């Protein structure tokens, strides 16, 4: 089964409201998680690195006050889209590095959350 | 920072033919190159990966090659089947961390 759980899978909200998305690592601890954003038929754009017990590291062009990330425990990272607007509508997907067969830390993805802002 | 270019954006092949997807990366410090397959509405899944100390890796019908000097890496799928139809992403990870940058993706159509 999936080792990374993401919730909710779909959310529709009104413009101006905030939405929280959760990413959980199941049966293992994750000091680092990543949040990506994917527009329709486009690539996975790295938004930020979520660090357990410290501030997230945001990629250039990503507003940290708009996309609040909290990684309060070794199994949970949350992404809150604040004061959402229609242009924030997208597919948000988290990932966790796990030890793979090649010895590298393989990114394992959650199922994603489709946000629609009306 | 790292930049990953991927070509082609769309690829259509006949069942049984081979498919090749090519990527380049910009940061010579990248040392790990995974390939992901994403079916419609689903999460990306790792299908094969290669580390910078290896030139080629094969797993049944899929293989990946890496040219460190040219900063090129490619995915080869042989004997394609309709179920291979999906979006494929290449990616590059810098050494010393987990940060991974993805290519733009290739939409593969395998016609029966």
PDB file of C-alpha atoms in Angstrom:
ATOM      1  CA  UNK A   1       0.000   0.000   0.000  1.00  0.00           C
ATOM      2  CA  UNK A   2       0.905   3.662  -0.194  1.00  0.00           C
ATOM      3  CA  UNK A   3       3.548   4.831   2.236  1.00  0.00           C
ATOM      4  CA  UNK A   4       2.700   8.507   1.794  1.00  0.00           C
ATOM      5  CA  UNK A   5      -0.839   9.597   2.522  1.00  0.00           C
ATOM      6  CA  UNK A   6      -2.200  12.943   1.384  1.00  0.00           C
ATOM      7  CA  UNK A   7      -5.518  14.479   2.352  1.00  0.00           C
ATOM      8  CA  UNK A   8      -7.865  15.777   1.068  1.00  0.00           C
ATOM      9  CA  UNK A   9      -7.732  14.418  -2.458  1.00  0.00           C
ATOM     10  CA  UNK A  10     -10.066  17.108  -3.709  1.00  0.00           C
ATOM     11  CA  UNK A  11     -11.149  20.402  -2.228  1.00  0.00           C
ATOM     12  CA  UNK A  12     -13.291  23.223  -3.528  1.00  0.00           C
ATOM     13  CA  UNK A  13     -13.274  26.520  -1.705  1.00  0.00           C
ATOM     14  CA  UNK A  14     -14.409  30.086  -2.117  1.00  0.00           C
ATOM     15  CA  UNK A  15     -12.002  32.839  -3.008  1.00  0.00           C
ATOM     16  CA  UNK A  16     -10.455  34.398   0.090  1.00  0.00           C
ATOM     17  CA  UNK A  17     -10.618  31.320   2.273  1.00  0.00           C
ATOM     18  CA  UNK A  18      -7.709  29.183   3.426  1.00  0.00           C
ATOM     19  CA  UNK A  19      -7.221  25.516   2.710  1.00  0.00           C
ATOM     20  CA  UNK A  20      -5.004  23.054   4.556  1.00  0.00           C
ATOM     21  CA  UNK A  21      -3.530  19.970   2.893  1.00  0.00           C
ATOM     22  CA  UNK A  22      -1.926  17.226   4.941  1.00  0.00           C
ATOM     23  CA  UNK A  23       0.876  14.891   3.978  1.00  0.00           C
ATOM     24  CA  UNK A  24       1.625  11.932   6.213  1.00  0.00           C
ATOM     25  CA  UNK A  25       4.414   9.408   6.072  1.00  0.00           C
ATOM     26  CA  UNK A  26       3.089   6.020   7.126  1.00  0.00           C
ATOM     27  CA  UNK A  27       5.220   3.688   9.251  1.00  0.00           C
ATOM     28  CA  UNK A  28       8.389   5.726   8.909  1.00  0.00           C
ATOM     29  CA  UNK A  29       9.834   9.037   9.991  1.00  0.00           C
ATOM     30  CA  UNK A  30      10.508  11.846   7.558  1.00  0.00           C
ATOM     31  CA  UNK A  31      12.613  14.813   8.573  1.00  0.00           C
ATOM     32  CA  UNK A  32      12.235  16.215   5.071  1.00  0.00           C
ATOM     33  CA  UNK A  33       9.225  16.379   2.796  1.00  0.00           C
ATOM     34  CA  UNK A  34       8.707  18.230  -0.454  1.00  0.00           C
ATOM     35  CA  UNK A  35       5.718  20.071  -1.812  1.00  0.00           C
ATOM     36  CA  UNK A  36       5.175  20.247  -5.561  1.00  0.00           C
ATOM     37  CA  UNK A  37       2.584  21.961  -7.667  1.00  0.00           C
ATOM     38  CA  UNK A  38       1.399  20.577 -10.976  1.00  0.00           C
ATOM     39  CA  UNK A  39      -0.672  22.489 -13.505  1.00  0.00           C
ATOM     40  CA  UNK A  40      -2.736  20.528 -16.053  1.00  0.00           C
ATOM     41  CA  UNK A  41      -0.514  18.741 -18.545  1.00  0.00           C
ATOM     42  CA  UNK A  42       2.567  20.332 -17.038  1.00  0.00           C
ATOM     43  CA  UNK A  43       5.508  19.303 -14.943  1.00  0.00           C
ATOM     44  CA  UNK A  44       6.012  19.025 -11.220  1.00  0.00           C
ATOM     45  CA  UNK A  45       7.201  22.351  -9.932  1.00  0.00           C
ATOM     46  CA  UNK A  46       9.021  22.250  -6.605  1.00  0.00           C
ATOM     47  CA  UNK A  47       7.470  24.775  -4.246  1.00  0.00           C
ATOM     48  CA  UNK A  48       9.289  24.187  -0.995  1.00  0.00           C
ATOM     49  CA  UNK A  49      11.191  21.816   1.217  1.00  0.00           C
ATOM     50  CA  UNK A  50       9.480  21.064   4.503  1.00  0.00           C
ATOM     51  CA  UNK A  51      11.921  20.550   7.367  1.00  0.00           C
ATOM     52  CA  UNK A  52      10.835  18.924  10.610  1.00  0.00           C
ATOM     53  CA  UNK A  53      11.243  21.282  13.532  1.00  0.00           C
ATOM     54  CA  UNK A  54      12.440  24.238  11.483  1.00  0.00           C
ATOM     55  CA  UNK A  55      11.288  26.655   8.818  1.00  0.00           C
ATOM     56  CA  UNK A  56      10.511  25.479   5.333  1.00  0.00           C
ATOM     57  CA  UNK A  57      12.811  26.389   2.471  1.00  0.00           C
ATOM     58  CA  UNK A  58      10.927  28.006  -0.389  1.00  0.00           C
ATOM     59  CA  UNK A  59      11.895  27.999  -4.044  1.00  0.00           C
ATOM     60  CA  UNK A  60      12.361  31.261  -5.858  1.00  0.00           C
ATOM     61  CA  UNK A  61       9.063  32.850  -6.793  1.00  0.00           C
ATOM     62  CA  UNK A  62       6.983  30.971  -4.227  1.00  0.00           C
ATOM     63  CA  UNK A  63       5.365  33.242  -1.641  1.00  0.00           C
ATOM     64  CA  UNK A  64       6.002  31.863   1.823  1.00  0.00           C
ATOM     65  CA  UNK A  65       3.182  33.910   3.333  1.00  0.00           C
ATOM     66  CA  UNK A  66       0.798  32.539   0.738  1.00  0.00           C
ATOM     67  CA  UNK A  67       1.800  28.913   1.090  1.00  0.00           C
ATOM     68  CA  UNK A  68       2.364  28.182   4.765  1.00  0.00           C
ATOM     69  CA  UNK A  69       4.187  24.972   5.533  1.00  0.00           C
ATOM     70  CA  UNK A  70       4.333  23.340   8.929  1.00  0.00           C
ATOM     71  CA  UNK A  71       6.287  20.178   9.707  1.00  0.00           C
ATOM     72  CA  UNK A  72       5.604  19.788  13.380  1.00  0.00           C
ATOM     73  CA  UNK A  73       6.222  16.054  13.622  1.00  0.00           C
ATOM     74  CA  UNK A  74       8.283  13.413  11.884  1.00  0.00           C
ATOM     75  CA  UNK A  75       5.221  12.017  10.144  1.00  0.00           C
ATOM     76  CA  UNK A  76       3.205  15.072   9.183  1.00  0.00           C
ATOM     77  CA  UNK A  77       3.700  18.120   7.001  1.00  0.00           C
ATOM     78  CA  UNK A  78       0.900  20.525   6.174  1.00  0.00           C
ATOM     79  CA  UNK A  79       0.548  23.034   3.371  1.00  0.00           C
ATOM     80  CA  UNK A  80      -1.934  25.846   3.931  1.00  0.00           C
ATOM     81  CA  UNK A  81      -2.961  27.943   0.959  1.00  0.00           C
ATOM     82  CA  UNK A  82      -3.966  31.242   2.545  1.00  0.00           C
ATOM     83  CA  UNK A  83      -6.502  33.650   1.096  1.00  0.00           C
ATOM     84  CA  UNK A  84      -6.909  31.411  -1.900  1.00  0.00           C
ATOM     85  CA  UNK A  85      -7.664  32.870  -5.334  1.00  0.00           C
ATOM     86  CA  UNK A  86      -8.707  31.154  -8.566  1.00  0.00           C
ATOM     87  CA  UNK A  87      -5.122  31.247  -9.841  1.00  0.00           C
ATOM     88  CA  UNK A  88      -4.152  29.032  -6.895  1.00  0.00           C
ATOM     89  CA  UNK A  89      -6.281  26.261  -8.361  1.00  0.00           C
ATOM     90  CA  UNK A  90      -3.892  23.427  -9.071  1.00  0.00           C
ATOM     91  CA  UNK A  91      -2.792  19.920  -8.167  1.00  0.00           C
ATOM     92  CA  UNK A  92      -0.629  19.968  -5.047  1.00  0.00           C
ATOM     93  CA  UNK A  93       1.422  16.891  -4.345  1.00  0.00           C
ATOM     94  CA  UNK A  94       3.801  16.051  -1.544  1.00  0.00           C
ATOM     95  CA  UNK A  95       6.730  13.686  -1.648  1.00  0.00           C
ATOM     96  CA  UNK A  96       9.028  12.033   0.829  1.00  0.00           C
ATOM     97  CA  UNK A  97      12.527  10.685   0.216  1.00  0.00           C
ATOM     98  CA  UNK A  98      12.720   6.979   0.995  1.00  0.00           C
ATOM     99  CA  UNK A  99      15.673   4.646   0.768  1.00  0.00           C
ATOM    100  CA  UNK A 100      15.466   2.801  -2.549  1.00  0.00           C
ATOM    101  CA  UNK A 101      17.053  -0.324  -4.008  1.00  0.00           C
ATOM    102  CA  UNK A 102      19.746   1.740  -5.708  1.00  0.00           C
ATOM    103  CA  UNK A 103      20.825   3.126  -2.371  1.00  0.00           C
ATOM    104  CA  UNK A 104      19.590   6.583  -3.190  1.00  0.00           C
ATOM    105  CA  UNK A 105      16.727   8.317  -1.479  1.00  0.00           C
ATOM    106  CA  UNK A 106      13.823   7.877  -3.852  1.00  0.00           C
ATOM    107  CA  UNK A 107      11.031  10.412  -3.872  1.00  0.00           C
ATOM    108  CA  UNK A 108       7.757   8.715  -3.068  1.00  0.00           C
ATOM    109  CA  UNK A 109       4.684  10.773  -3.822  1.00  0.00           C
ATOM    110  CA  UNK A 110       1.379  11.219  -2.127  1.00  0.00           C
ATOM    111  CA  UNK A 111      -1.779  10.874  -4.212  1.00  0.00           C
ATOM    112  CA  UNK A 112      -2.077  14.632  -4.585  1.00  0.00           C
ATOM    113  CA  UNK A 113      -4.730  17.194  -3.727  1.00  0.00           C
ATOM    114  CA  UNK A 114      -6.707  18.946  -6.414  1.00  0.00           C
ATOM    115  CA  UNK A 115      -7.633  22.436  -5.269  1.00  0.00           C
ATOM    116  CA  UNK A 116     -10.323  24.399  -7.039  1.00  0.00           C
ATOM    117  CA  UNK A 117     -10.896  27.965  -5.938  1.00  0.00           C
ATOM    118  CA  UNK A 118     -14.168  29.490  -7.054  1.00  0.00           C
TER     119      UNK A 118
ATOM    120  CA  UNK B   1      20.133  26.144  -9.726  1.00  0.00           C
ATOM    121  CA  UNK B   2      19.506  22.903 -11.554  1.00  0.00           C
ATOM    122  CA  UNK B   3      17.521  22.968 -14.789  1.00  0.00           C
ATOM    123  CA  UNK B   4      16.238  19.841 -16.520  1.00  0.00           C
ATOM    124  CA  UNK B   5      15.156  19.871 -20.149  1.00  0.00           C
ATOM    125  CA  UNK B   6      13.100  17.006 -21.564  1.00  0.00           C
ATOM    126  CA  UNK B   7      12.206  16.066 -25.137  1.00  0.00           C
ATOM    127  CA  UNK B   8       9.946  15.328 -26.838  1.00  0.00           C
ATOM    128  CA  UNK B   9       6.878  16.721 -25.116  1.00  0.00           C
ATOM    129  CA  UNK B  10       4.669  14.232 -26.948  1.00  0.00           C
ATOM    130  CA  UNK B  11       5.569  10.875 -28.438  1.00  0.00           C
ATOM    131  CA  UNK B  12       3.305   8.520 -30.327  1.00  0.00           C
ATOM    132  CA  UNK B  13       4.463   5.023 -31.253  1.00  0.00           C
ATOM    133  CA  UNK B  14       2.938   1.851 -32.574  1.00  0.00           C
ATOM    134  CA  UNK B  15       2.602  -1.059 -30.185  1.00  0.00           C
ATOM    135  CA  UNK B  16       5.765  -3.121 -30.254  1.00  0.00           C
ATOM    136  CA  UNK B  17       7.989  -0.257 -31.338  1.00  0.00           C
ATOM    137  CA  UNK B  18      10.578   1.408 -29.111  1.00  0.00           C
ATOM    138  CA  UNK B  19      10.255   4.782 -27.444  1.00  0.00           C
ATOM    139  CA  UNK B  20      13.119   7.053 -26.465  1.00  0.00           C
ATOM    140  CA  UNK B  21      12.889  10.104 -24.227  1.00  0.00           C
ATOM    141  CA  UNK B  22      15.856  12.390 -23.745  1.00  0.00           C
ATOM    142  CA  UNK B  23      16.814  14.766 -20.968  1.00  0.00           C
ATOM    143  CA  UNK B  24      19.639  17.143 -20.220  1.00  0.00           C
ATOM    144  CA  UNK B  25      20.623  18.702 -16.924  1.00  0.00           C
ATOM    145  CA  UNK B  26      22.643  21.763 -16.129  1.00  0.00           C
ATOM    146  CA  UNK B  27      24.273  21.182 -12.745  1.00  0.00           C
ATOM    147  CA  UNK B  28      27.268  18.868 -12.841  1.00  0.00           C
ATOM    148  CA  UNK B  29      26.802  18.301  -9.101  1.00  0.00           C
ATOM    149  CA  UNK B  30      23.647  16.278  -9.758  1.00  0.00           C
ATOM    150  CA  UNK B  31      24.330  12.630  -9.006  1.00  0.00           C
ATOM    151  CA  UNK B  32      21.020  10.781  -9.160  1.00  0.00           C
ATOM    152  CA  UNK B  33      18.564  10.605 -12.045  1.00  0.00           C
ATOM    153  CA  UNK B  34      15.163   8.975 -11.523  1.00  0.00           C
ATOM    154  CA  UNK B  35      12.422   8.470 -14.065  1.00  0.00           C
ATOM    155  CA  UNK B  36       8.773   8.609 -13.076  1.00  0.00           C
ATOM    156  CA  UNK B  37       5.629   7.438 -14.822  1.00  0.00           C
ATOM    157  CA  UNK B  38       2.380   9.272 -14.133  1.00  0.00           C
ATOM    158  CA  UNK B  39      -0.903   7.854 -15.340  1.00  0.00           C
ATOM    159  CA  UNK B  40      -3.885  10.143 -15.652  1.00  0.00           C
ATOM    160  CA  UNK B  41      -5.118  11.313 -12.260  1.00  0.00           C
ATOM    161  CA  UNK B  42      -2.554   9.288 -10.361  1.00  0.00           C
ATOM    162  CA  UNK B  43       0.632   9.950  -8.451  1.00  0.00           C
ATOM    163  CA  UNK B  44       4.024   9.741 -10.170  1.00  0.00           C
ATOM    164  CA  UNK B  45       5.651   6.346  -9.689  1.00  0.00           C
ATOM    165  CA  UNK B  46       9.352   5.608  -9.942  1.00  0.00           C
ATOM    166  CA  UNK B  47      10.083   3.223 -12.805  1.00  0.00           C
ATOM    167  CA  UNK B  48      13.868   3.265 -12.993  1.00  0.00           C
ATOM    168  CA  UNK B  49      16.769   5.322 -11.724  1.00  0.00           C
ATOM    169  CA  UNK B  50      20.474   5.684 -12.313  1.00  0.00           C
ATOM    170  CA  UNK B  51      23.316   7.071 -10.256  1.00  0.00           C
ATOM    171  CA  UNK B  52      26.104   9.178 -11.671  1.00  0.00           C
ATOM    172  CA  UNK B  53      28.717   6.433 -11.276  1.00  0.00           C
ATOM    173  CA  UNK B  54      26.818   4.166 -13.696  1.00  0.00           C
ATOM    174  CA  UNK B  55      26.472   4.600 -17.462  1.00  0.00           C
ATOM    175  CA  UNK B  56      23.560   2.308 -18.139  1.00  0.00           C
ATOM    176  CA  UNK B  57      20.904   0.387 -16.278  1.00  0.00           C
ATOM    177  CA  UNK B  58      18.255  -1.989 -17.553  1.00  0.00           C
ATOM    178  CA  UNK B  59      15.114  -3.452 -16.046  1.00  0.00           C
ATOM    179  CA  UNK B  60      13.199  -5.738 -18.397  1.00  0.00           C
ATOM    180  CA  UNK B  61      11.787  -3.543 -21.173  1.00  0.00           C
ATOM    181  CA  UNK B  62      13.090  -0.262 -19.842  1.00  0.00           C
ATOM    182  CA  UNK B  63      16.636   1.041 -19.774  1.00  0.00           C
ATOM    183  CA  UNK B  64      18.289   4.291 -18.888  1.00  0.00           C
ATOM    184  CA  UNK B  65      21.609   5.656 -20.124  1.00  0.00           C
ATOM    185  CA  UNK B  66      23.659   8.479 -18.669  1.00  0.00           C
ATOM    186  CA  UNK B  67      26.389  10.551 -20.266  1.00  0.00           C
ATOM    187  CA  UNK B  68      27.907  12.618 -17.469  1.00  0.00           C
ATOM    188  CA  UNK B  69      30.256  14.513 -19.727  1.00  0.00           C
ATOM    189  CA  UNK B  70      27.456  15.744 -21.945  1.00  0.00           C
ATOM    190  CA  UNK B  71      24.970  15.912 -19.055  1.00  0.00           C
ATOM    191  CA  UNK B  72      22.502  13.817 -21.022  1.00  0.00           C
ATOM    192  CA  UNK B  73      20.362  10.918 -19.878  1.00  0.00           C
ATOM    193  CA  UNK B  74      17.746   8.948 -21.752  1.00  0.00           C
ATOM    194  CA  UNK B  75      14.921   6.495 -21.160  1.00  0.00           C
ATOM    195  CA  UNK B  76      14.426   3.633 -23.592  1.00  0.00           C
ATOM    196  CA  UNK B  77      11.265   1.532 -23.637  1.00  0.00           C
ATOM    197  CA  UNK B  78      11.299  -1.475 -25.939  1.00  0.00           C
ATOM    198  CA  UNK B  79       8.368  -3.562 -27.169  1.00  0.00           C
ATOM    199  CA  UNK B  80       5.931  -0.875 -26.096  1.00  0.00           C
ATOM    200  CA  UNK B  81       2.464  -1.858 -24.964  1.00  0.00           C
ATOM    201  CA  UNK B  82      -0.731   0.216 -24.676  1.00  0.00           C
ATOM    202  CA  UNK B  83      -0.378   0.204 -20.900  1.00  0.00           C
ATOM    203  CA  UNK B  84       2.894   2.097 -21.298  1.00  0.00           C
ATOM    204  CA  UNK B  85       0.818   5.106 -22.328  1.00  0.00           C
ATOM    205  CA  UNK B  86       1.348   7.771 -19.661  1.00  0.00           C
ATOM    206  CA  UNK B  87       3.369  10.884 -18.906  1.00  0.00           C
ATOM    207  CA  UNK B  88       7.021  10.218 -18.164  1.00  0.00           C
ATOM    208  CA  UNK B  89       9.172  12.621 -16.169  1.00  0.00           C
ATOM    209  CA  UNK B  90      12.924  12.657 -15.886  1.00  0.00           C
ATOM    210  CA  UNK B  91      14.508  14.282 -12.866  1.00  0.00           C
ATOM    211  CA  UNK B  92      17.857  15.211 -11.399  1.00  0.00           C
ATOM    212  CA  UNK B  93      18.889  15.335  -7.767  1.00  0.00           C
ATOM    213  CA  UNK B  94      21.792  17.362  -6.471  1.00  0.00           C
ATOM    214  CA  UNK B  95      24.306  15.613  -4.284  1.00  0.00           C
ATOM    215  CA  UNK B  96      24.227  16.356  -0.582  1.00  0.00           C
ATOM    216  CA  UNK B  97      20.475  16.514  -0.245  1.00  0.00           C
ATOM    217  CA  UNK B  98      17.138  15.282  -1.529  1.00  0.00           C
ATOM    218  CA  UNK B  99      16.043  18.216  -3.654  1.00  0.00           C
ATOM    219  CA  UNK B 100      14.878  16.897  -7.021  1.00  0.00           C
ATOM    220  CA  UNK B 101      14.086  18.924 -10.120  1.00  0.00           C
ATOM    221  CA  UNK B 102      11.811  17.513 -12.802  1.00  0.00           C
ATOM    222  CA  UNK B 103      11.737  17.824 -16.554  1.00  0.00           C
ATOM    223  CA  UNK B 104       8.619  19.056 -18.311  1.00  0.00           C
ATOM    224  CA  UNK B 105       7.342  15.559 -19.031  1.00  0.00           C
ATOM    225  CA  UNK B 106       6.709  13.478 -22.136  1.00  0.00           C
ATOM    226  CA  UNK B 107       3.240  12.292 -22.988  1.00  0.00           C
ATOM    227  CA  UNK B 108       3.635   8.830 -24.537  1.00  0.00           C
ATOM    228  CA  UNK B 109       0.852   7.307 -26.613  1.00  0.00           C
ATOM    229  CA  UNK B 110       1.173   3.671 -27.612  1.00  0.00           C
ATOM    230  CA  UNK B 111      -1.247   2.799 -30.368  1.00  0.00           C
ATOM    231  CA  UNK B 112      -2.571  -0.743 -30.502  1.00  0.00           C
TER     232      UNK B 112
END
